[in-house]
Amino acid sequence: MVNSSHEAMHRIFQEDPGIFTRTFRTLGIPFPDTVDVSVLTTDLTETQPLERRLDTLLRVETADGRPYLLAVESQGKKDPSKPSSWTYYLAHLNAKYGIAPVLLVVCQDEATALWAARPIRIGPPEWASLTVRPLVLGPHNVPAVTDPSVAARDVPLATFSAITHGKDPNAPAILEALATALKTLDEETAVIFGELTELGLGTSPAAQIWRDLMAVDLSFFRSESSQRLRAEGRAEGKAEAVVQVLEQRGITVSGEISARIRECTDPGALDRYLTLALSASSATDLFQQN
């Protein structure tokens, strides 16, 4: 069972390793097609007492017969100690397995992503003996999937989009698209990606939006006879999400404003409220900008 937002992001690569190739092709980096993937131990500890562990390590077999190691690291903030650790990881993996390693760093904010993407040069400035170039995924280059039909065609990528864009103003639309896409899956698979999304969002305001969207059983959503109740339930869930997001951000919500939000049944208006709630300085801003 996944038990942390840190683990959720790289677990997506274990659920669907092919997402790596698909994502980077959209960025113009043509990695070869994946034909097989095996999970390797993440323990890189040597005989010394110092313990070193990756988040995820995969051996990727490719269609052109050139396997590589995919080392995945989740990075929540800038950490001056990481560049030396990443350099060690890659050198150790290359020596241990004799296979070319690729370091993938996953971030949830652009500042951390841009920091992590900088080349790491080991040696004097006149002549770097070793250069490490991490591949980085974050809100700056992962597409924001807001179209339910696009999300349904690639649910793992849509899940990854939701997690990396969890702090963006577009988060409600991305989560809505993913929630709709999950209804096209079997229940077991939908639960896996639904849980990964919630854990990956951590304690961000978007996490509450996602919990409210998932409050109704996915199998219930697939029942044609429940369409009317489904619409009513989603409206109630969205209204509750608006109020909770405001309150979690420390914004006072009066009884009058709370009632106005909860009585709203217009899906479009509720979507606007959700988006505005992520950045509003007061509860009344929701209505002033309509």
PDB file of C-alpha atoms in Angstrom:
ATOM      1  CA  MET A   1       0.000   0.000   0.000  1.00  0.00           C
ATOM      2  CA  VAL A   2       1.333   3.441  -0.910  1.00  0.00           C
ATOM      3  CA  ASN A   3       1.808   5.486   2.234  1.00  0.00           C
ATOM      4  CA  SER A   4       3.375   8.833   1.308  1.00  0.00           C
ATOM      5  CA  SER A   5       3.105  11.603  -1.261  1.00  0.00           C
ATOM      6  CA  HIS A   6       6.833  11.186  -1.906  1.00  0.00           C
ATOM      7  CA  GLU A   7       6.365   7.562  -2.910  1.00  0.00           C
ATOM      8  CA  ALA A   8       3.249   8.141  -4.972  1.00  0.00           C
ATOM      9  CA  MET A   9       4.970  10.014  -7.782  1.00  0.00           C
ATOM     10  CA  HIS A  10       7.584   7.405  -8.527  1.00  0.00           C
ATOM     11  CA  ARG A  11       5.129   4.514  -7.971  1.00  0.00           C
ATOM     12  CA  ILE A  12       3.346   5.651 -11.121  1.00  0.00           C
ATOM     13  CA  PHE A  13       6.425   4.585 -13.071  1.00  0.00           C
ATOM     14  CA  GLN A  14       6.157   1.131 -11.521  1.00  0.00           C
ATOM     15  CA  GLU A  15       2.467   0.879 -12.414  1.00  0.00           C
ATOM     16  CA  ASP A  16       3.172   1.916 -16.012  1.00  0.00           C
ATOM     17  CA  PRO A  17       6.894   2.196 -16.895  1.00  0.00           C
ATOM     18  CA  GLY A  18       6.011   3.091 -20.480  1.00  0.00           C
ATOM     19  CA  ILE A  19       4.911   6.523 -19.266  1.00  0.00           C
ATOM     20  CA  PHE A  20       8.587   7.523 -19.215  1.00  0.00           C
ATOM     21  CA  THR A  21       9.028   7.007 -22.956  1.00  0.00           C
ATOM     22  CA  ARG A  22       5.670   8.585 -23.823  1.00  0.00           C
ATOM     23  CA  THR A  23       6.243  11.659 -21.677  1.00  0.00           C
ATOM     24  CA  PHE A  24       9.701  12.431 -22.970  1.00  0.00           C
ATOM     25  CA  ARG A  25       8.688  11.971 -26.577  1.00  0.00           C
ATOM     26  CA  THR A  26       6.261  14.843 -26.062  1.00  0.00           C
ATOM     27  CA  LEU A  27       9.292  16.885 -25.000  1.00  0.00           C
ATOM     28  CA  GLY A  28      11.267  15.931 -28.092  1.00  0.00           C
ATOM     29  CA  ILE A  29      13.534  13.331 -26.448  1.00  0.00           C
ATOM     30  CA  PRO A  30      13.116  10.122 -28.518  1.00  0.00           C
ATOM     31  CA  PHE A  31      13.801   7.254 -26.121  1.00  0.00           C
ATOM     32  CA  PRO A  32      13.281   3.847 -27.785  1.00  0.00           C
ATOM     33  CA  ASP A  33      10.098   1.830 -27.257  1.00  0.00           C
ATOM     34  CA  THR A  34       9.920  -0.147 -24.011  1.00  0.00           C
ATOM     35  CA  VAL A  35       9.418  -3.895 -24.415  1.00  0.00           C
ATOM     36  CA  ASP A  36      10.022  -5.078 -20.843  1.00  0.00           C
ATOM     37  CA  VAL A  37      10.756  -3.632 -17.416  1.00  0.00           C
ATOM     38  CA  SER A  38      12.045  -5.224 -14.227  1.00  0.00           C
ATOM     39  CA  VAL A  39      12.257  -3.640 -10.785  1.00  0.00           C
ATOM     40  CA  LEU A  40      15.746  -3.702  -9.244  1.00  0.00           C
ATOM     41  CA  THR A  41      16.806  -3.189  -5.636  1.00  0.00           C
ATOM     42  CA  THR A  42      17.028   0.464  -4.662  1.00  0.00           C
ATOM     43  CA  ASP A  43      19.701  -0.206  -2.037  1.00  0.00           C
ATOM     44  CA  LEU A  44      23.043   1.240  -3.169  1.00  0.00           C
ATOM     45  CA  THR A  45      24.770   0.745   0.174  1.00  0.00           C
ATOM     46  CA  GLU A  46      28.358  -0.519   0.015  1.00  0.00           C
ATOM     47  CA  THR A  47      30.430  -2.109   2.774  1.00  0.00           C
ATOM     48  CA  GLN A  48      30.751   1.248   4.538  1.00  0.00           C
ATOM     49  CA  PRO A  49      28.049   2.118   7.106  1.00  0.00           C
ATOM     50  CA  LEU A  50      26.730   4.962   4.906  1.00  0.00           C
ATOM     51  CA  GLU A  51      23.297   3.998   3.529  1.00  0.00           C
ATOM     52  CA  ARG A  52      22.216   5.226   0.109  1.00  0.00           C
ATOM     53  CA  ARG A  53      18.836   4.450  -1.417  1.00  0.00           C
ATOM     54  CA  LEU A  54      17.044   5.494  -4.565  1.00  0.00           C
ATOM     55  CA  ASP A  55      13.288   5.929  -4.733  1.00  0.00           C
ATOM     56  CA  THR A  56      12.805   3.584  -7.703  1.00  0.00           C
ATOM     57  CA  LEU A  57      15.214   1.666  -9.928  1.00  0.00           C
ATOM     58  CA  LEU A  58      14.015  -0.042 -13.109  1.00  0.00           C
ATOM     59  CA  ARG A  59      15.830  -1.981 -15.799  1.00  0.00           C
ATOM     60  CA  VAL A  60      14.251  -1.064 -19.127  1.00  0.00           C
ATOM     61  CA  GLU A  61      14.548  -3.386 -22.128  1.00  0.00           C
ATOM     62  CA  THR A  62      14.103  -1.563 -25.425  1.00  0.00           C
ATOM     63  CA  ALA A  63      13.043  -2.506 -28.934  1.00  0.00           C
ATOM     64  CA  ASP A  64      16.502  -1.676 -30.299  1.00  0.00           C
ATOM     65  CA  GLY A  65      18.226  -4.032 -27.859  1.00  0.00           C
ATOM     66  CA  ARG A  66      19.947  -1.330 -25.805  1.00  0.00           C
ATOM     67  CA  PRO A  67      18.714  -1.630 -22.192  1.00  0.00           C
ATOM     68  CA  TYR A  68      19.161   1.158 -19.690  1.00  0.00           C
ATOM     69  CA  LEU A  69      18.590   1.717 -15.979  1.00  0.00           C
ATOM     70  CA  LEU A  70      15.949   4.256 -14.977  1.00  0.00           C
ATOM     71  CA  ALA A  71      16.678   5.727 -11.539  1.00  0.00           C
ATOM     72  CA  VAL A  72      13.717   7.789 -10.285  1.00  0.00           C
ATOM     73  CA  GLU A  73      14.033  10.373  -7.516  1.00  0.00           C
ATOM     74  CA  SER A  74      11.194  12.516  -6.106  1.00  0.00           C
ATOM     75  CA  GLN A  75      12.386  15.963  -5.027  1.00  0.00           C
ATOM     76  CA  GLY A  76      10.136  18.237  -3.000  1.00  0.00           C
ATOM     77  CA  LYS A  77      12.569  21.110  -2.476  1.00  0.00           C
ATOM     78  CA  LYS A  78      16.101  22.250  -3.200  1.00  0.00           C
ATOM     79  CA  ASP A  79      18.682  20.191  -1.332  1.00  0.00           C
ATOM     80  CA  PRO A  80      22.400  21.086  -1.626  1.00  0.00           C
ATOM     81  CA  SER A  81      23.390  17.512  -0.743  1.00  0.00           C
ATOM     82  CA  LYS A  82      21.506  15.917  -3.628  1.00  0.00           C
ATOM     83  CA  PRO A  83      23.866  16.684  -6.545  1.00  0.00           C
ATOM     84  CA  SER A  84      26.687  14.694  -4.960  1.00  0.00           C
ATOM     85  CA  SER A  85      24.297  11.850  -4.103  1.00  0.00           C
ATOM     86  CA  TRP A  86      22.931  11.728  -7.654  1.00  0.00           C
ATOM     87  CA  THR A  87      26.456  11.666  -9.060  1.00  0.00           C
ATOM     88  CA  TYR A  88      27.309   8.755  -6.779  1.00  0.00           C
ATOM     89  CA  TYR A  89      24.152   6.872  -7.724  1.00  0.00           C
ATOM     90  CA  LEU A  90      24.882   7.003 -11.452  1.00  0.00           C
ATOM     91  CA  ALA A  91      28.559   6.080 -11.134  1.00  0.00           C
ATOM     92  CA  HIS A  92      27.738   3.200  -8.794  1.00  0.00           C
ATOM     93  CA  LEU A  93      24.910   1.880 -10.990  1.00  0.00           C
ATOM     94  CA  ASN A  94      27.090   1.971 -14.089  1.00  0.00           C
ATOM     95  CA  ALA A  95      29.862   0.063 -12.308  1.00  0.00           C
ATOM     96  CA  LYS A  96      27.506  -2.455 -10.675  1.00  0.00           C
ATOM     97  CA  TYR A  97      25.290  -3.341 -13.661  1.00  0.00           C
ATOM     98  CA  GLY A  98      27.425  -2.309 -16.636  1.00  0.00           C
ATOM     99  CA  ILE A  99      24.357  -0.664 -18.168  1.00  0.00           C
ATOM    100  CA  ALA A 100      23.865   3.016 -19.006  1.00  0.00           C
ATOM    101  CA  PRO A 101      21.856   4.727 -16.223  1.00  0.00           C
ATOM    102  CA  VAL A 102      19.362   7.573 -16.621  1.00  0.00           C
ATOM    103  CA  LEU A 103      18.460   9.777 -13.644  1.00  0.00           C
ATOM    104  CA  LEU A 104      14.871  11.054 -13.623  1.00  0.00           C
ATOM    105  CA  VAL A 105      13.942  13.660 -10.998  1.00  0.00           C
ATOM    106  CA  VAL A 106      10.246  14.364 -10.356  1.00  0.00           C
ATOM    107  CA  CYS A 107       9.213  17.735  -8.879  1.00  0.00           C
ATOM    108  CA  GLN A 108       5.943  19.434  -7.955  1.00  0.00           C
ATOM    109  CA  ASP A 109       7.060  23.054  -8.287  1.00  0.00           C
ATOM    110  CA  GLU A 110       8.876  24.855 -11.071  1.00  0.00           C
ATOM    111  CA  ALA A 111      11.611  26.398  -8.915  1.00  0.00           C
ATOM    112  CA  THR A 112      12.739  23.000  -7.640  1.00  0.00           C
ATOM    113  CA  ALA A 113      12.461  21.500 -11.116  1.00  0.00           C
ATOM    114  CA  LEU A 114      14.667  24.176 -12.678  1.00  0.00           C
ATOM    115  CA  TRP A 115      17.209  23.760  -9.876  1.00  0.00           C
ATOM    116  CA  ALA A 116      17.285  19.988 -10.319  1.00  0.00           C
ATOM    117  CA  ALA A 117      17.702  20.280 -14.094  1.00  0.00           C
ATOM    118  CA  ARG A 118      21.022  22.124 -13.888  1.00  0.00           C
ATOM    119  CA  PRO A 119      23.999  20.030 -15.070  1.00  0.00           C
ATOM    120  CA  ILE A 120      26.167  18.790 -12.214  1.00  0.00           C
ATOM    121  CA  ARG A 121      29.862  19.232 -13.012  1.00  0.00           C
ATOM    122  CA  ILE A 122      32.457  17.462 -10.896  1.00  0.00           C
ATOM    123  CA  GLY A 123      35.992  18.829 -11.145  1.00  0.00           C
ATOM    124  CA  PRO A 124      37.679  22.223 -11.570  1.00  0.00           C
ATOM    125  CA  PRO A 125      35.901  24.788 -13.741  1.00  0.00           C
ATOM    126  CA  GLU A 126      38.701  24.536 -16.308  1.00  0.00           C
ATOM    127  CA  TRP A 127      38.036  20.834 -16.902  1.00  0.00           C
ATOM    128  CA  ALA A 128      35.037  18.995 -15.481  1.00  0.00           C
ATOM    129  CA  SER A 129      35.946  15.342 -14.993  1.00  0.00           C
ATOM    130  CA  LEU A 130      32.317  14.242 -14.743  1.00  0.00           C
ATOM    131  CA  THR A 131      29.055  15.857 -15.845  1.00  0.00           C
ATOM    132  CA  VAL A 132      25.626  14.630 -14.724  1.00  0.00           C
ATOM    133  CA  ARG A 133      22.542  15.715 -16.641  1.00  0.00           C
ATOM    134  CA  PRO A 134      19.310  14.787 -14.800  1.00  0.00           C
ATOM    135  CA  LEU A 135      16.081  14.496 -16.726  1.00  0.00           C
ATOM    136  CA  VAL A 136      13.441  16.450 -14.801  1.00  0.00           C
ATOM    137  CA  LEU A 137       9.648  16.274 -14.859  1.00  0.00           C
ATOM    138  CA  GLY A 138       7.561  18.973 -13.222  1.00  0.00           C
ATOM    139  CA  PRO A 139       4.783  21.482 -13.880  1.00  0.00           C
ATOM    140  CA  HIS A 140       7.088  23.343 -16.286  1.00  0.00           C
ATOM    141  CA  ASN A 141       7.166  20.514 -18.852  1.00  0.00           C
ATOM    142  CA  VAL A 142       4.495  17.919 -17.980  1.00  0.00           C
ATOM    143  CA  PRO A 143       1.356  18.795 -19.961  1.00  0.00           C
ATOM    144  CA  ALA A 144      -1.696  19.924 -18.015  1.00  0.00           C
ATOM    145  CA  VAL A 145      -4.285  17.336 -19.073  1.00  0.00           C
ATOM    146  CA  THR A 146      -7.673  19.067 -18.798  1.00  0.00           C
ATOM    147  CA  ASP A 147      -9.543  17.183 -21.547  1.00  0.00           C
ATOM    148  CA  PRO A 148     -11.300  14.046 -20.186  1.00  0.00           C
ATOM    149  CA  SER A 149     -10.948  12.253 -23.527  1.00  0.00           C
ATOM    150  CA  VAL A 150      -7.184  12.874 -23.543  1.00  0.00           C
ATOM    151  CA  ALA A 151      -6.954  11.733 -19.926  1.00  0.00           C
ATOM    152  CA  ALA A 152      -8.859   8.534 -20.748  1.00  0.00           C
ATOM    153  CA  ARG A 153      -6.387   7.657 -23.515  1.00  0.00           C
ATOM    154  CA  ASP A 154      -3.460   7.765 -21.065  1.00  0.00           C
ATOM    155  CA  VAL A 155      -4.607   7.576 -17.441  1.00  0.00           C
ATOM    156  CA  PRO A 156      -1.066   7.182 -15.984  1.00  0.00           C
ATOM    157  CA  LEU A 157       0.063  10.365 -17.725  1.00  0.00           C
ATOM    158  CA  ALA A 158      -3.115  12.148 -16.603  1.00  0.00           C
ATOM    159  CA  THR A 159      -2.412  10.997 -13.031  1.00  0.00           C
ATOM    160  CA  PHE A 160       1.136  12.252 -13.257  1.00  0.00           C
ATOM    161  CA  SER A 161      -0.157  15.540 -14.667  1.00  0.00           C
ATOM    162  CA  ALA A 162      -2.547  15.923 -11.728  1.00  0.00           C
ATOM    163  CA  ILE A 163       0.219  15.351  -9.198  1.00  0.00           C
ATOM    164  CA  THR A 164       2.836  17.626 -10.747  1.00  0.00           C
ATOM    165  CA  HIS A 165       0.258  20.390 -11.295  1.00  0.00           C
ATOM    166  CA  GLY A 166      -1.312  20.051  -7.846  1.00  0.00           C
ATOM    167  CA  LYS A 167      -0.368  23.614  -6.895  1.00  0.00           C
ATOM    168  CA  ASP A 168      -1.447  25.224 -10.181  1.00  0.00           C
ATOM    169  CA  PRO A 169      -4.617  27.295 -10.764  1.00  0.00           C
ATOM    170  CA  ASN A 170      -5.529  24.663 -13.396  1.00  0.00           C
ATOM    171  CA  ALA A 171      -5.613  21.922 -10.760  1.00  0.00           C
ATOM    172  CA  PRO A 172      -9.452  21.675 -10.502  1.00  0.00           C
ATOM    173  CA  ALA A 173      -9.834  21.188 -14.272  1.00  0.00           C
ATOM    174  CA  ILE A 174      -7.017  18.622 -14.360  1.00  0.00           C
ATOM    175  CA  LEU A 175      -8.546  16.679 -11.473  1.00  0.00           C
ATOM    176  CA  GLU A 176     -11.989  16.794 -13.081  1.00  0.00           C
ATOM    177  CA  ALA A 177     -10.564  15.337 -16.300  1.00  0.00           C
ATOM    178  CA  LEU A 178      -8.775  12.566 -14.406  1.00  0.00           C
ATOM    179  CA  ALA A 179     -11.854  11.730 -12.321  1.00  0.00           C
ATOM    180  CA  THR A 180     -13.874  11.344 -15.513  1.00  0.00           C
ATOM    181  CA  ALA A 181     -11.156   9.201 -17.095  1.00  0.00           C
ATOM    182  CA  LEU A 182     -11.041   6.841 -14.103  1.00  0.00           C
ATOM    183  CA  LYS A 183     -14.665   5.899 -14.742  1.00  0.00           C
ATOM    184  CA  THR A 184     -13.568   4.233 -17.990  1.00  0.00           C
ATOM    185  CA  LEU A 185     -11.341   1.759 -16.109  1.00  0.00           C
ATOM    186  CA  ASP A 186     -12.109  -1.354 -14.126  1.00  0.00           C
ATOM    187  CA  GLU A 187     -12.671  -0.562 -10.471  1.00  0.00           C
ATOM    188  CA  GLU A 188      -9.429  -2.072  -9.170  1.00  0.00           C
ATOM    189  CA  THR A 189      -7.247  -0.086 -11.571  1.00  0.00           C
ATOM    190  CA  ALA A 190      -9.240   3.089 -10.964  1.00  0.00           C
ATOM    191  CA  VAL A 191      -8.737   2.751  -7.209  1.00  0.00           C
ATOM    192  CA  ILE A 192      -4.968   2.372  -7.663  1.00  0.00           C
ATOM    193  CA  PHE A 193      -4.609   5.556  -9.681  1.00  0.00           C
ATOM    194  CA  GLY A 194      -7.144   7.391  -7.547  1.00  0.00           C
ATOM    195  CA  GLU A 195      -5.132   6.585  -4.441  1.00  0.00           C
ATOM    196  CA  LEU A 196      -1.831   7.489  -6.087  1.00  0.00           C
ATOM    197  CA  THR A 197      -3.297  10.863  -7.021  1.00  0.00           C
ATOM    198  CA  GLU A 198      -4.535  11.614  -3.518  1.00  0.00           C
ATOM    199  CA  LEU A 199      -1.241  10.641  -1.911  1.00  0.00           C
ATOM    200  CA  GLY A 200       0.783  12.495  -4.513  1.00  0.00           C
ATOM    201  CA  LEU A 201      -1.159  15.710  -3.846  1.00  0.00           C
ATOM    202  CA  GLY A 202      -0.203  15.466  -0.165  1.00  0.00           C
ATOM    203  CA  THR A 203      -1.601  18.316   1.938  1.00  0.00           C
ATOM    204  CA  SER A 204      -2.120  20.782  -0.906  1.00  0.00           C
ATOM    205  CA  PRO A 205      -5.558  22.427  -1.283  1.00  0.00           C
ATOM    206  CA  ALA A 206      -6.036  20.341  -4.442  1.00  0.00           C
ATOM    207  CA  ALA A 207      -5.973  17.188  -2.306  1.00  0.00           C
ATOM    208  CA  GLN A 208      -9.304  18.125  -0.740  1.00  0.00           C
ATOM    209  CA  ILE A 209     -10.807  18.773  -4.155  1.00  0.00           C
ATOM    210  CA  TRP A 210      -9.703  15.298  -5.206  1.00  0.00           C
ATOM    211  CA  ARG A 211     -11.110  13.647  -2.063  1.00  0.00           C
ATOM    212  CA  ASP A 212     -14.468  15.251  -2.698  1.00  0.00           C
ATOM    213  CA  LEU A 213     -14.469  14.149  -6.325  1.00  0.00           C
ATOM    214  CA  MET A 214     -13.697  10.603  -5.212  1.00  0.00           C
ATOM    215  CA  ALA A 215     -16.225  10.613  -2.363  1.00  0.00           C
ATOM    216  CA  VAL A 216     -18.735   8.670  -4.492  1.00  0.00           C
ATOM    217  CA  ASP A 217     -17.864   5.055  -5.381  1.00  0.00           C
ATOM    218  CA  LEU A 218     -16.502   4.797  -8.930  1.00  0.00           C
ATOM    219  CA  SER A 219     -18.731   1.852  -9.738  1.00  0.00           C
ATOM    220  CA  PHE A 220     -21.731   4.021  -8.905  1.00  0.00           C
ATOM    221  CA  PHE A 221     -20.607   6.572 -11.480  1.00  0.00           C
ATOM    222  CA  ARG A 222     -20.743   3.906 -14.202  1.00  0.00           C
ATOM    223  CA  SER A 223     -24.422   3.173 -13.613  1.00  0.00           C
ATOM    224  CA  GLU A 224     -26.607   4.805 -16.278  1.00  0.00           C
ATOM    225  CA  SER A 225     -29.598   4.823 -13.945  1.00  0.00           C
ATOM    226  CA  SER A 226     -27.767   7.111 -11.506  1.00  0.00           C
ATOM    227  CA  GLN A 227     -27.053  10.020 -13.867  1.00  0.00           C
ATOM    228  CA  ARG A 228     -29.363  12.476 -12.126  1.00  0.00           C
ATOM    229  CA  LEU A 229     -28.126  11.594  -8.652  1.00  0.00           C
ATOM    230  CA  ARG A 230     -24.586  11.693  -9.952  1.00  0.00           C
ATOM    231  CA  ALA A 231     -24.967  15.304 -11.126  1.00  0.00           C
ATOM    232  CA  GLU A 232     -26.528  16.352  -7.827  1.00  0.00           C
ATOM    233  CA  GLY A 233     -23.862  14.589  -5.808  1.00  0.00           C
ATOM    234  CA  ARG A 234     -21.036  16.132  -7.791  1.00  0.00           C
ATOM    235  CA  ALA A 235     -22.522  19.611  -7.348  1.00  0.00           C
ATOM    236  CA  GLU A 236     -22.692  19.073  -3.595  1.00  0.00           C
ATOM    237  CA  GLY A 237     -19.145  17.738  -3.566  1.00  0.00           C
ATOM    238  CA  LYS A 238     -17.810  20.693  -5.531  1.00  0.00           C
ATOM    239  CA  ALA A 239     -19.580  23.184  -3.279  1.00  0.00           C
ATOM    240  CA  GLU A 240     -18.165  21.478  -0.195  1.00  0.00           C
ATOM    241  CA  ALA A 241     -14.698  21.491  -1.786  1.00  0.00           C
ATOM    242  CA  VAL A 242     -14.890  25.263  -2.409  1.00  0.00           C
ATOM    243  CA  VAL A 243     -15.693  25.949   1.249  1.00  0.00           C
ATOM    244  CA  GLN A 244     -13.028  23.561   2.541  1.00  0.00           C
ATOM    245  CA  VAL A 245     -10.297  24.911   0.262  1.00  0.00           C
ATOM    246  CA  LEU A 246     -11.008  28.459   1.461  1.00  0.00           C
ATOM    247  CA  GLU A 247     -11.019  27.405   5.102  1.00  0.00           C
ATOM    248  CA  GLN A 248      -7.820  25.370   4.742  1.00  0.00           C
ATOM    249  CA  ARG A 249      -6.128  28.450   3.280  1.00  0.00           C
ATOM    250  CA  GLY A 250      -7.119  30.393   6.411  1.00  0.00           C
ATOM    251  CA  ILE A 251      -9.824  32.460   4.707  1.00  0.00           C
ATOM    252  CA  THR A 252     -12.937  33.207   6.764  1.00  0.00           C
ATOM    253  CA  VAL A 253     -16.167  31.935   5.213  1.00  0.00           C
ATOM    254  CA  SER A 254     -19.278  33.525   6.697  1.00  0.00           C
ATOM    255  CA  GLY A 255     -22.505  31.602   7.089  1.00  0.00           C
ATOM    256  CA  GLU A 256     -24.096  33.682   4.340  1.00  0.00           C
ATOM    257  CA  ILE A 257     -21.310  33.006   1.833  1.00  0.00           C
ATOM    258  CA  SER A 258     -21.147  29.334   2.798  1.00  0.00           C
ATOM    259  CA  ALA A 259     -24.874  28.969   2.165  1.00  0.00           C
ATOM    260  CA  ARG A 260     -24.590  30.771  -1.176  1.00  0.00           C
ATOM    261  CA  ILE A 261     -21.847  28.402  -2.327  1.00  0.00           C
ATOM    262  CA  ARG A 262     -23.626  25.259  -1.094  1.00  0.00           C
ATOM    263  CA  GLU A 263     -26.923  26.250  -2.695  1.00  0.00           C
ATOM    264  CA  CYS A 264     -25.313  26.715  -6.114  1.00  0.00           C
ATOM    265  CA  THR A 265     -26.164  23.931  -8.584  1.00  0.00           C
ATOM    266  CA  ASP A 266     -24.542  25.419 -11.698  1.00  0.00           C
ATOM    267  CA  PRO A 267     -21.538  23.180 -12.575  1.00  0.00           C
ATOM    268  CA  GLY A 268     -19.830  25.993 -14.481  1.00  0.00           C
ATOM    269  CA  ALA A 269     -20.129  28.429 -11.583  1.00  0.00           C
ATOM    270  CA  LEU A 270     -18.864  25.825  -9.125  1.00  0.00           C
ATOM    271  CA  ASP A 271     -15.858  25.143 -11.365  1.00  0.00           C
ATOM    272  CA  ARG A 272     -15.056  28.863 -11.357  1.00  0.00           C
ATOM    273  CA  TYR A 273     -15.408  28.994  -7.577  1.00  0.00           C
ATOM    274  CA  LEU A 274     -12.995  26.069  -7.189  1.00  0.00           C
ATOM    275  CA  THR A 275     -10.408  27.742  -9.394  1.00  0.00           C
ATOM    276  CA  LEU A 276     -10.737  31.110  -7.654  1.00  0.00           C
ATOM    277  CA  ALA A 277     -10.657  29.504  -4.190  1.00  0.00           C
ATOM    278  CA  LEU A 278      -7.035  28.464  -4.763  1.00  0.00           C
ATOM    279  CA  SER A 279      -5.844  32.081  -5.025  1.00  0.00           C
ATOM    280  CA  ALA A 280      -8.614  34.309  -3.596  1.00  0.00           C
ATOM    281  CA  SER A 281      -7.634  36.699  -0.780  1.00  0.00           C
ATOM    282  CA  SER A 282     -11.179  36.692   0.631  1.00  0.00           C
ATOM    283  CA  ALA A 283     -14.316  34.613   0.175  1.00  0.00           C
ATOM    284  CA  THR A 284     -16.141  37.494  -1.515  1.00  0.00           C
ATOM    285  CA  ASP A 285     -13.569  37.418  -4.364  1.00  0.00           C
ATOM    286  CA  LEU A 286     -15.360  34.353  -5.732  1.00  0.00           C
ATOM    287  CA  PHE A 287     -18.408  36.437  -6.609  1.00  0.00           C
ATOM    288  CA  GLN A 288     -16.759  39.726  -7.515  1.00  0.00           C
ATOM    289  CA  GLN A 289     -14.860  38.125 -10.384  1.00  0.00           C
ATOM    290  CA  ASN A 290     -17.837  36.337 -11.956  1.00  0.00           C
TER     291      ASN A 290
END
